[in-house]
Short mmCIF file of C-alpha atoms and ligand atoms in Angstrom, two decimals:
data_model
loop_
_atom_site.label_atom_id
_atom_site.label_comp_id
_atom_site.label_asym_id
_atom_site.label_seq_id
_atom_site.Cartn_x
_atom_site.Cartn_y
_atom_site.Cartn_z
CA MET O 25 6.33 -57.86 43.87
CA PHE O 26 9.79 -59.06 44.97
CA GLU O 27 8.34 -62.12 46.72
CA VAL O 28 10.74 -64.76 45.42
CA PHE O 29 13.81 -62.62 46.15
CA GLU O 30 12.69 -61.83 49.66
CA SER O 31 11.55 -65.35 50.53
CA THR O 32 14.32 -67.28 48.79
CA GLU O 33 17.44 -65.19 48.28
CA SER O 34 19.88 -64.74 51.15
CA GLU O 35 19.70 -61.70 53.39
CA VAL O 36 23.27 -60.91 52.29
CA ARG O 37 21.95 -59.26 49.12
CA SER O 38 22.82 -55.58 49.17
CA TYR O 39 22.57 -53.36 46.09
CA CYS O 40 18.97 -54.44 45.42
CA ARG O 41 17.99 -52.78 48.70
CA LYS O 42 19.12 -49.40 47.37
CA TYR O 43 17.56 -49.83 43.95
CA PRO O 44 14.30 -51.70 44.56
CA VAL O 45 13.06 -52.37 41.04
CA GLU O 46 13.49 -55.34 38.76
CA PHE O 47 15.91 -54.53 35.96
CA SER O 48 15.72 -55.85 32.47
CA LYS O 49 17.59 -54.04 29.70
CA ALA O 50 20.58 -51.76 29.53
CA LYS O 51 22.18 -49.60 26.86
CA ASN O 52 25.38 -47.66 27.38
CA ALA O 53 24.68 -45.51 30.47
CA GLU O 54 20.96 -46.25 30.74
CA ILE O 55 19.30 -49.18 32.50
CA PHE O 56 15.63 -50.08 32.11
CA SER O 57 13.31 -51.80 34.54
CA VAL O 58 10.92 -54.56 33.46
CA GLU O 59 8.24 -51.86 33.36
CA GLY O 60 10.40 -49.93 30.91
CA GLU O 61 11.34 -47.17 33.37
CA ARG O 62 14.67 -45.56 32.43
CA TYR O 63 17.50 -45.03 34.95
CA ILE O 64 20.79 -43.23 34.35
CA ASP O 65 23.69 -45.37 35.49
CA PHE O 66 26.22 -43.53 37.68
CA LEU O 67 27.51 -46.78 39.17
CA ALA O 68 28.59 -48.74 36.08
CA VAL O 69 28.07 -52.01 37.93
CA ALA O 70 30.73 -51.04 40.45
CA GLY O 71 33.17 -50.18 37.69
CA SER O 72 32.72 -53.28 35.56
CA MET O 73 30.91 -51.50 32.69
CA ASN O 74 33.52 -48.91 31.70
CA TYR O 75 32.76 -49.43 28.00
CA GLY O 76 29.00 -49.13 28.45
CA HIS O 77 26.20 -51.65 28.73
CA ASN O 78 25.84 -53.74 25.59
CA ASN O 79 28.55 -51.81 23.78
CA PRO O 80 27.65 -52.68 20.15
CA GLU O 81 31.22 -53.22 18.93
CA ILE O 82 32.02 -55.60 21.78
CA LYS O 83 28.63 -57.31 21.66
CA ALA O 84 29.03 -58.07 17.95
CA LYS O 85 32.21 -60.05 18.66
CA ILE O 86 30.55 -61.99 21.46
CA VAL O 87 27.44 -62.77 19.43
CA GLU O 88 29.60 -63.91 16.52
CA TYR O 89 31.63 -66.16 18.82
CA LEU O 90 28.47 -67.65 20.34
CA SER O 91 26.79 -68.20 17.02
CA GLU O 92 29.71 -70.30 15.77
CA ASP O 93 29.62 -72.84 18.63
CA HIS O 94 33.08 -71.99 19.91
CA ILE O 95 34.13 -73.37 23.27
CA ILE O 96 32.83 -71.34 26.25
CA ASN O 97 34.77 -72.58 29.27
CA ALA O 98 38.13 -74.24 28.77
CA LEU O 99 39.89 -74.22 32.15
CA ASP O 100 43.34 -72.91 31.22
CA MET O 101 43.66 -74.86 28.01
CA TYR O 102 45.03 -73.07 24.95
CA THR O 103 42.25 -71.52 22.87
CA GLN O 104 42.00 -69.10 20.00
CA ALA O 105 40.05 -66.61 22.12
CA LYS O 106 42.73 -66.54 24.82
CA GLU O 107 45.51 -66.33 22.25
CA GLU O 108 43.90 -63.27 20.67
CA PHE O 109 43.33 -61.66 24.05
CA LEU O 110 46.92 -62.16 25.22
CA GLN O 111 48.30 -60.96 21.89
CA THR O 112 46.10 -57.86 21.88
CA PHE O 113 46.82 -57.07 25.53
CA LYS O 114 50.53 -57.41 24.89
CA GLU O 115 50.64 -55.42 21.67
CA LYS O 116 48.14 -52.67 22.43
CA ILE O 117 48.42 -52.20 26.20
CA LEU O 118 51.72 -53.52 27.56
CA GLU O 119 54.25 -52.89 24.78
CA PRO O 120 53.29 -49.27 24.03
CA ARG O 121 53.85 -48.57 27.74
CA ASN O 122 57.18 -50.42 27.86
CA MET O 123 55.70 -52.86 30.33
CA ASN O 124 57.10 -56.37 30.55
CA TYR O 125 54.72 -58.53 32.59
CA LYS O 126 53.53 -62.12 32.59
CA VAL O 127 49.75 -62.52 32.70
CA MET O 128 48.13 -64.97 35.10
CA CYS O 129 44.47 -65.81 34.47
CA CYS O 130 42.88 -66.15 37.89
CA GLY O 131 39.47 -67.24 39.09
CA PRO O 132 36.84 -64.84 37.80
CA THR O 133 36.52 -62.38 40.68
CA GLY O 134 38.79 -59.54 41.66
CA THR O 135 39.27 -61.01 45.09
CA ASN O 136 40.62 -64.25 43.64
CA ALA O 137 43.38 -62.36 41.84
CA ILE O 138 44.20 -60.48 45.05
CA GLU O 139 44.50 -63.85 46.81
CA ALA O 140 46.87 -64.97 44.06
CA ALA O 141 48.95 -61.81 44.52
CA LEU O 142 49.11 -62.34 48.28
CA LYS O 143 50.31 -65.90 47.85
CA LEU O 144 52.81 -64.93 45.19
CA VAL O 145 54.43 -62.04 47.10
CA ARG O 146 54.84 -64.35 50.10
CA LYS O 147 56.24 -67.16 47.99
CA ASN O 148 58.72 -64.83 46.30
CA THR O 149 60.02 -63.20 49.46
CA GLY O 150 59.57 -65.88 52.09
CA ARG O 151 57.92 -63.20 54.26
CA SER O 152 54.35 -63.47 55.53
CA GLY O 153 53.40 -59.89 56.44
CA VAL O 154 52.16 -57.24 54.03
CA ILE O 155 51.38 -53.55 54.36
CA ALA O 156 48.02 -52.17 53.27
CA PHE O 157 46.41 -48.78 53.83
CA SER O 158 43.59 -47.52 55.97
CA GLY O 159 40.59 -46.99 53.74
CA ALA O 160 41.59 -49.91 51.48
CA PHE O 161 39.18 -52.31 49.85
CA HIS O 162 40.70 -55.39 48.26
CA GLY O 163 37.83 -57.90 48.33
CA MET O 164 35.85 -60.20 50.59
CA THR O 165 37.67 -63.55 50.69
CA MET O 166 39.88 -64.16 53.71
CA GLY O 167 43.24 -62.97 52.40
CA SER O 168 41.79 -59.95 50.61
CA LEU O 169 39.55 -59.22 53.58
CA SER O 170 42.60 -59.10 55.82
CA MET O 171 43.63 -56.01 53.80
CA THR O 172 40.11 -54.54 53.56
CA THR O 173 39.45 -51.99 56.24
CA ASP O 174 35.76 -51.29 56.70
CA ARG O 175 34.38 -52.84 59.87
CA THR O 176 31.21 -54.27 58.37
CA SER O 177 33.16 -56.28 55.83
CA ARG O 178 35.73 -57.46 58.39
CA GLU O 179 33.07 -58.56 60.86
CA GLY O 180 31.91 -61.18 58.37
CA ALA O 181 35.21 -63.06 58.79
CA CYS O 182 34.58 -64.24 62.36
CA VAL O 183 38.22 -65.26 62.71
CA PRO O 184 41.29 -63.08 63.24
CA LEU O 185 42.45 -61.42 60.06
CA GLY O 186 46.21 -61.37 60.27
CA HIS O 187 49.57 -60.78 58.64
CA VAL O 188 48.73 -57.21 57.64
CA THR O 189 50.09 -53.94 59.00
CA PHE O 190 47.98 -50.92 58.13
CA ALA O 191 49.53 -47.55 57.39
CA PRO O 192 47.72 -44.25 56.87
CA TYR O 193 46.88 -43.51 53.21
CA ASP O 194 48.10 -40.39 51.45
CA GLY O 195 46.49 -37.34 53.02
CA THR O 196 46.06 -38.98 56.43
CA LEU O 197 48.67 -38.14 59.09
CA ASP O 198 52.20 -38.38 57.66
CA SER O 199 51.87 -41.55 55.68
CA ILE O 200 55.37 -41.70 54.17
CA ALA O 201 57.13 -40.80 57.41
CA TYR O 202 55.20 -43.54 59.21
CA LEU O 203 56.06 -46.12 56.57
CA LYS O 204 59.74 -45.22 56.65
CA TRP O 205 59.74 -45.36 60.41
CA ILE O 206 58.19 -48.83 60.69
CA LEU O 207 60.65 -50.13 58.13
CA GLU O 208 63.76 -48.42 59.48
CA ASP O 209 63.32 -48.55 63.26
CA ASP O 210 64.61 -51.93 64.43
CA HIS O 211 62.26 -51.59 67.42
CA SER O 212 59.14 -50.64 65.43
CA GLY O 213 57.77 -54.13 66.08
CA VAL O 214 56.85 -54.60 62.43
CA ASP O 215 58.61 -57.40 60.56
CA LYS O 216 59.83 -56.65 57.07
CA PRO O 217 56.82 -57.15 54.80
CA ALA O 218 56.62 -59.07 51.55
CA ALA O 219 54.73 -56.30 49.79
CA ILE O 220 52.86 -53.05 49.93
CA PHE O 221 49.36 -53.29 48.43
CA LEU O 222 47.68 -50.09 47.30
CA GLU O 223 44.95 -48.50 45.23
CA THR O 224 46.01 -45.27 43.50
CA VAL O 225 42.50 -43.99 44.12
CA GLN O 226 40.66 -45.65 46.99
CA ALA O 227 37.24 -46.15 45.46
CA GLU O 228 35.24 -47.90 48.18
CA GLY O 229 37.33 -45.93 50.69
CA GLY O 230 35.66 -42.68 49.58
CA ILE O 231 37.39 -41.61 46.33
CA ASN O 232 40.69 -40.79 48.01
CA VAL O 233 43.14 -39.80 45.30
CA ALA O 234 46.80 -40.48 46.03
CA SER O 235 49.20 -37.81 44.83
CA VAL O 236 51.80 -38.53 42.20
CA GLU O 237 54.52 -37.69 44.75
CA TRP O 238 53.14 -40.20 47.24
CA LEU O 239 52.95 -42.95 44.62
CA ARG O 240 56.55 -42.30 43.58
CA GLU O 241 57.69 -42.34 47.20
CA ILE O 242 56.03 -45.71 47.73
CA ARG O 243 57.74 -47.05 44.61
CA LYS O 244 61.06 -45.78 45.93
CA ILE O 245 60.53 -47.24 49.41
CA CYS O 246 59.67 -50.63 47.89
CA THR O 247 62.71 -50.64 45.62
CA GLU O 248 65.12 -49.51 48.33
CA ASN O 249 63.84 -52.05 50.85
CA ASP O 250 63.37 -55.00 48.49
CA ILE O 251 59.60 -54.99 49.09
CA LEU O 252 57.16 -55.77 46.28
CA MET O 253 54.72 -53.09 45.19
CA VAL O 254 51.28 -54.39 44.22
CA CYS O 255 48.75 -52.10 42.59
CA ASP O 256 45.10 -53.10 42.86
CA ASP O 257 43.70 -51.64 39.64
CA ILE O 258 40.51 -53.68 39.82
CA GLN O 259 38.19 -50.70 40.06
CA VAL O 260 40.34 -47.82 38.85
CA GLY O 261 42.06 -49.51 35.91
CA ASN O 262 40.72 -49.83 32.36
CA GLY O 263 40.68 -46.11 31.76
CA ARG O 264 38.63 -45.04 34.75
CA THR O 265 41.11 -42.34 35.83
CA GLY O 266 42.00 -41.21 32.29
CA THR O 267 44.80 -43.68 31.51
CA PHE O 268 44.53 -47.44 30.98
CA PHE O 269 46.40 -48.21 34.21
CA SER O 270 45.74 -45.81 37.04
CA PHE O 271 49.42 -45.53 38.07
CA GLU O 272 50.54 -44.22 34.67
CA ARG O 273 50.11 -40.64 35.85
CA ALA O 274 52.99 -41.19 38.33
CA GLY O 275 55.30 -42.69 35.70
CA ILE O 276 55.91 -45.76 37.87
CA GLN O 277 55.59 -49.50 37.35
CA PRO O 278 54.44 -51.74 40.19
CA ASP O 279 55.89 -55.23 40.57
CA MET O 280 52.43 -56.75 40.33
CA ILE O 281 49.13 -55.39 39.04
CA VAL O 282 45.65 -56.76 39.61
CA LEU O 283 42.93 -56.20 37.01
CA SER O 284 39.32 -57.32 36.96
CA LYS O 285 35.87 -55.70 36.55
CA SER O 286 36.07 -53.94 33.14
CA ILE O 287 38.96 -56.03 31.76
CA SER O 288 36.44 -58.38 30.09
CA GLY O 289 34.97 -55.40 28.20
CA PHE O 290 31.39 -56.56 28.54
CA GLY O 291 30.70 -57.07 32.23
CA MET O 292 31.73 -60.72 32.19
CA PRO O 293 33.70 -62.27 35.05
CA MET O 294 37.46 -62.12 34.59
CA ALA O 295 40.48 -61.32 36.75
CA LEU O 296 44.17 -61.09 35.93
CA LEU O 297 47.35 -60.85 37.93
CA LEU O 298 50.26 -59.27 36.07
CA MET O 299 53.73 -59.79 37.46
CA ARG O 300 57.28 -58.98 36.50
CA PRO O 301 58.53 -62.13 34.71
CA GLU O 302 61.07 -63.05 37.40
CA LEU O 303 58.27 -63.16 40.00
CA ASP O 304 56.32 -65.77 38.02
CA ILE O 305 57.25 -68.70 40.26
CA PHE O 306 53.98 -70.51 40.96
CA ARG O 307 54.31 -74.16 39.99
CA PRO O 308 51.74 -75.44 37.45
CA ALA O 309 48.32 -75.69 39.14
CA GLU O 310 49.45 -73.90 42.30
CA HIS O 311 46.60 -71.40 41.99
CA ASN O 312 44.10 -73.48 40.02
CA GLY O 313 40.41 -72.79 39.53
CA THR O 314 37.67 -74.03 37.23
CA PHE O 315 36.58 -70.66 35.92
CA ARG O 316 39.89 -69.21 34.74
CA GLY O 317 38.99 -69.71 31.13
CA ASN O 318 35.72 -67.97 30.38
CA GLN O 319 36.17 -67.56 26.64
CA LEU O 320 33.43 -64.94 26.33
CA SER O 321 35.46 -62.83 28.75
CA PHE O 322 38.53 -63.20 26.54
CA VAL O 323 36.52 -62.30 23.42
CA GLY O 324 34.96 -59.31 25.19
CA GLY O 325 38.36 -58.39 26.66
CA THR O 326 39.99 -58.29 23.22
CA ALA O 327 37.14 -56.21 21.81
CA GLY O 328 37.26 -53.96 24.89
CA ILE O 329 40.95 -53.20 24.40
CA ASN O 330 40.37 -52.49 20.70
CA TYR O 331 37.48 -50.22 21.64
CA PHE O 332 39.61 -48.38 24.22
CA VAL O 333 42.43 -47.81 21.74
CA ASP O 334 40.37 -47.11 18.60
CA HIS O 335 38.07 -44.61 20.33
CA HIS O 336 40.86 -42.90 22.31
CA LEU O 337 38.84 -43.48 25.44
CA ASP O 338 41.64 -42.10 27.62
CA ASP O 339 41.29 -38.68 25.94
CA GLU O 340 37.51 -38.92 26.17
CA VAL O 341 37.72 -39.53 29.90
CA LYS O 342 40.00 -36.54 30.35
CA ARG O 343 37.53 -34.39 28.38
CA LYS O 344 34.55 -35.60 30.43
CA GLU O 345 36.51 -35.19 33.65
CA LYS O 346 36.40 -31.43 33.06
CA ILE O 347 32.62 -31.46 32.55
CA VAL O 348 32.04 -33.25 35.85
CA ALA O 349 34.57 -31.26 37.87
CA ARG O 350 33.21 -27.95 36.60
CA TYR O 351 29.62 -28.98 37.30
CA ILE O 352 30.44 -30.02 40.86
CA GLU O 353 32.38 -26.82 41.51
CA GLU O 354 29.83 -24.47 39.98
CA GLU O 355 26.50 -26.15 40.75
CA ILE O 356 26.89 -28.57 43.65
CA LEU O 357 29.44 -27.11 46.06
CA PRO O 358 27.54 -23.79 46.33
CA LEU O 359 24.56 -25.72 47.76
CA ASP O 360 26.34 -25.93 51.12
CA SER O 361 29.76 -24.63 52.11
CA ARG O 362 30.42 -27.78 54.16
CA LEU O 363 30.34 -30.03 51.07
CA SER O 364 33.65 -31.09 49.57
CA TYR O 365 34.57 -33.21 46.57
CA ARG O 366 37.37 -35.41 45.29
CA GLY O 367 38.07 -37.42 42.19
CA MET O 368 39.65 -37.73 38.80
CA GLY O 369 38.75 -39.12 35.40
CA LEU O 370 35.20 -40.39 35.71
CA MET O 371 35.13 -41.25 39.41
CA TRP O 372 34.02 -38.54 41.79
CA GLY O 373 32.93 -38.30 45.37
CA ILE O 374 30.87 -35.64 47.11
CA ASP O 375 31.65 -35.71 50.82
CA PHE O 376 28.83 -35.08 53.30
CA GLY O 377 31.04 -35.89 56.31
CA LYS O 378 31.08 -32.32 57.63
CA ILE O 379 27.28 -31.99 57.45
CA ASN O 380 25.97 -35.46 58.20
CA PRO O 381 27.41 -38.63 56.62
CA ALA O 382 23.93 -40.18 56.48
CA PHE O 383 22.97 -37.58 53.87
CA ALA O 384 25.00 -39.43 51.24
CA LEU O 385 22.69 -42.44 51.39
CA GLU O 386 19.69 -40.15 51.47
CA ALA O 387 20.99 -38.57 48.27
CA VAL O 388 21.20 -42.06 46.74
CA HIS O 389 17.52 -42.62 47.61
CA GLU O 390 16.47 -39.19 46.36
CA GLY O 391 18.46 -39.87 43.21
CA PHE O 392 16.84 -43.24 42.68
CA ASP O 393 13.40 -41.63 42.95
CA ARG O 394 14.59 -39.31 40.17
CA HIS O 395 15.89 -42.27 38.15
CA ILE O 396 19.63 -42.24 38.68
CA ILE O 397 21.72 -45.05 40.17
CA MET O 398 24.47 -43.91 42.53
CA GLU O 399 26.38 -45.44 45.42
CA VAL O 400 27.91 -44.38 48.73
CA ALA O 401 31.51 -44.94 49.83
CA GLY O 402 34.04 -43.99 52.47
CA ARG O 403 34.02 -43.41 56.20
CA LYS O 404 30.51 -43.82 57.61
CA ASP O 405 29.35 -44.18 53.99
CA GLY O 406 29.44 -40.39 53.92
CA VAL O 407 30.59 -39.93 50.33
CA LEU O 408 28.23 -39.91 47.36
CA LYS O 409 30.05 -41.74 44.59
CA LEU O 410 29.57 -40.87 40.92
CA MET O 411 30.99 -43.34 38.43
CA PRO O 412 29.24 -43.56 35.05
CA PRO O 413 30.41 -45.72 32.14
CA LEU O 414 33.29 -43.96 30.36
CA THR O 415 31.26 -44.03 27.16
CA ILE O 416 28.35 -42.04 28.57
CA GLU O 417 26.97 -39.52 26.06
CA ASP O 418 27.55 -35.87 27.01
CA GLU O 419 23.78 -35.16 27.15
CA VAL O 420 23.17 -38.11 29.47
CA LEU O 421 26.15 -37.13 31.63
CA LYS O 422 24.80 -33.60 32.01
CA GLU O 423 21.27 -34.87 32.61
CA GLY O 424 22.63 -37.16 35.32
CA LEU O 425 24.60 -34.37 36.96
CA ALA O 426 21.48 -32.20 37.08
CA ILE O 427 19.66 -35.05 38.84
CA VAL O 428 22.54 -35.38 41.32
CA LYS O 429 22.15 -31.70 42.10
CA ALA O 430 18.36 -31.96 42.48
CA SER O 431 18.79 -34.98 44.78
CA ILE O 432 21.28 -33.19 47.02
CA GLU O 433 19.03 -30.11 47.11
CA ALA O 434 16.15 -32.32 48.23
CA VAL O 435 18.27 -33.85 51.03
CA LEU O 436 19.49 -30.46 52.23
CA ARG O 437 15.95 -29.04 52.11
CA LYS O 438 14.74 -31.80 54.44
CA ALA O 439 17.64 -31.29 56.89
C1 PLP X 510 39.80 -52.07 44.51
C2 PLP X 510 39.07 -53.36 44.58
N1 PLP X 510 39.73 -54.49 44.84
C3 PLP X 510 39.12 -55.68 44.90
C4 PLP X 510 37.75 -55.79 44.67
C5 PLP X 510 37.10 -57.13 44.73
O1 PLP X 510 36.63 -57.52 43.47
P1 PLP X 510 35.45 -58.60 43.38
O2 PLP X 510 34.23 -57.94 43.96
O3 PLP X 510 35.31 -58.88 41.93
O4 PLP X 510 35.89 -59.76 44.17
C6 PLP X 510 37.01 -54.64 44.41
C7 PLP X 510 35.56 -54.71 44.22
O5 PLP X 510 34.84 -53.74 44.33
C8 PLP X 510 37.68 -53.39 44.35
O6 PLP X 510 37.03 -52.26 44.10
#
């Protein structure tokens, strides 16, 4: 049935191995196979479908744009679609939050914008080293990979991945004390870094939620030591944690912010680097790329921001957060006292580490048999990750949670 994929597509393919059907249609939080089988989506295309598959309000704008023969790719030339996006982003996202940032349109993947950030922090400070955290995932190209921690990903590099010092993330050892020590001790052996890169919730790292206190401490350390703070909001931005930017809950502003995934509103490729204006020192063309001007992404991005604001999606996420948290506490944790959970907004992880990390993947398989799409994350892939579109209907969310429970029950029964 999958003959052409298996004979012709590279062995590097991954998600298709967990969800072995051929997909065709998708609507909000439901995906349909070519046979018309319905699956509930608790993955949201790795966080790129926050506003739901084929969101009608966003789709209408894209269809209208297409039907009028507007330009589709325009490098970084000035276009109406980009003008509207920048204006909307500025007026509806940045200004209400008192944020003053320049916007750099990068190549279309998250990792490209991380590469841009790496280059720019080095160029600004004249320092080559950066600090990243254990458990981090920042992408798969060489610079980003040097800050990505899981062994499987790093092994693909086949050359030394350098210029990064790793520190423990919040909740592991004494993260802040360690950071202060490597910066303050003139015999720590660590050169002063250009920047500290962080995720406020490590998604691929196993849904590790940094505390507000920790985030504020990092901001303080960066300011006091003249080190740039870069927040990778690629997966946890765009409302995923209950606010547009994930760091808002700490009342801080990073020096640079990376956005991708759901920023295009419609699952189209797009990645942005935001930087404080005085850091905007790349010369023209110094981080060029052909696909920095996907106009459908700008159109979708504008409509996505309008959707987020008009539908008060931040409040909706906070409301749904309670539904998920309560369900996990009342229905899932009682299944086995060794289970634990973490999360916020609409990203949650159920940790099988204390029972058997392999159970998380088994739960994904059991779930798929019951028509839900989930993913694993974290150390030894031992965390079952739940991340539906933010627009998921309450009934579908509850239906999905009941399937998660049934899947975990099935795994535990077999153990
Ligand atoms: C936090 C984070 N940073 C960077 C990336 C890389 O983005 P992309 O896969 O678009 O290159 C991802 C992708 O999952 C991510 O979750």
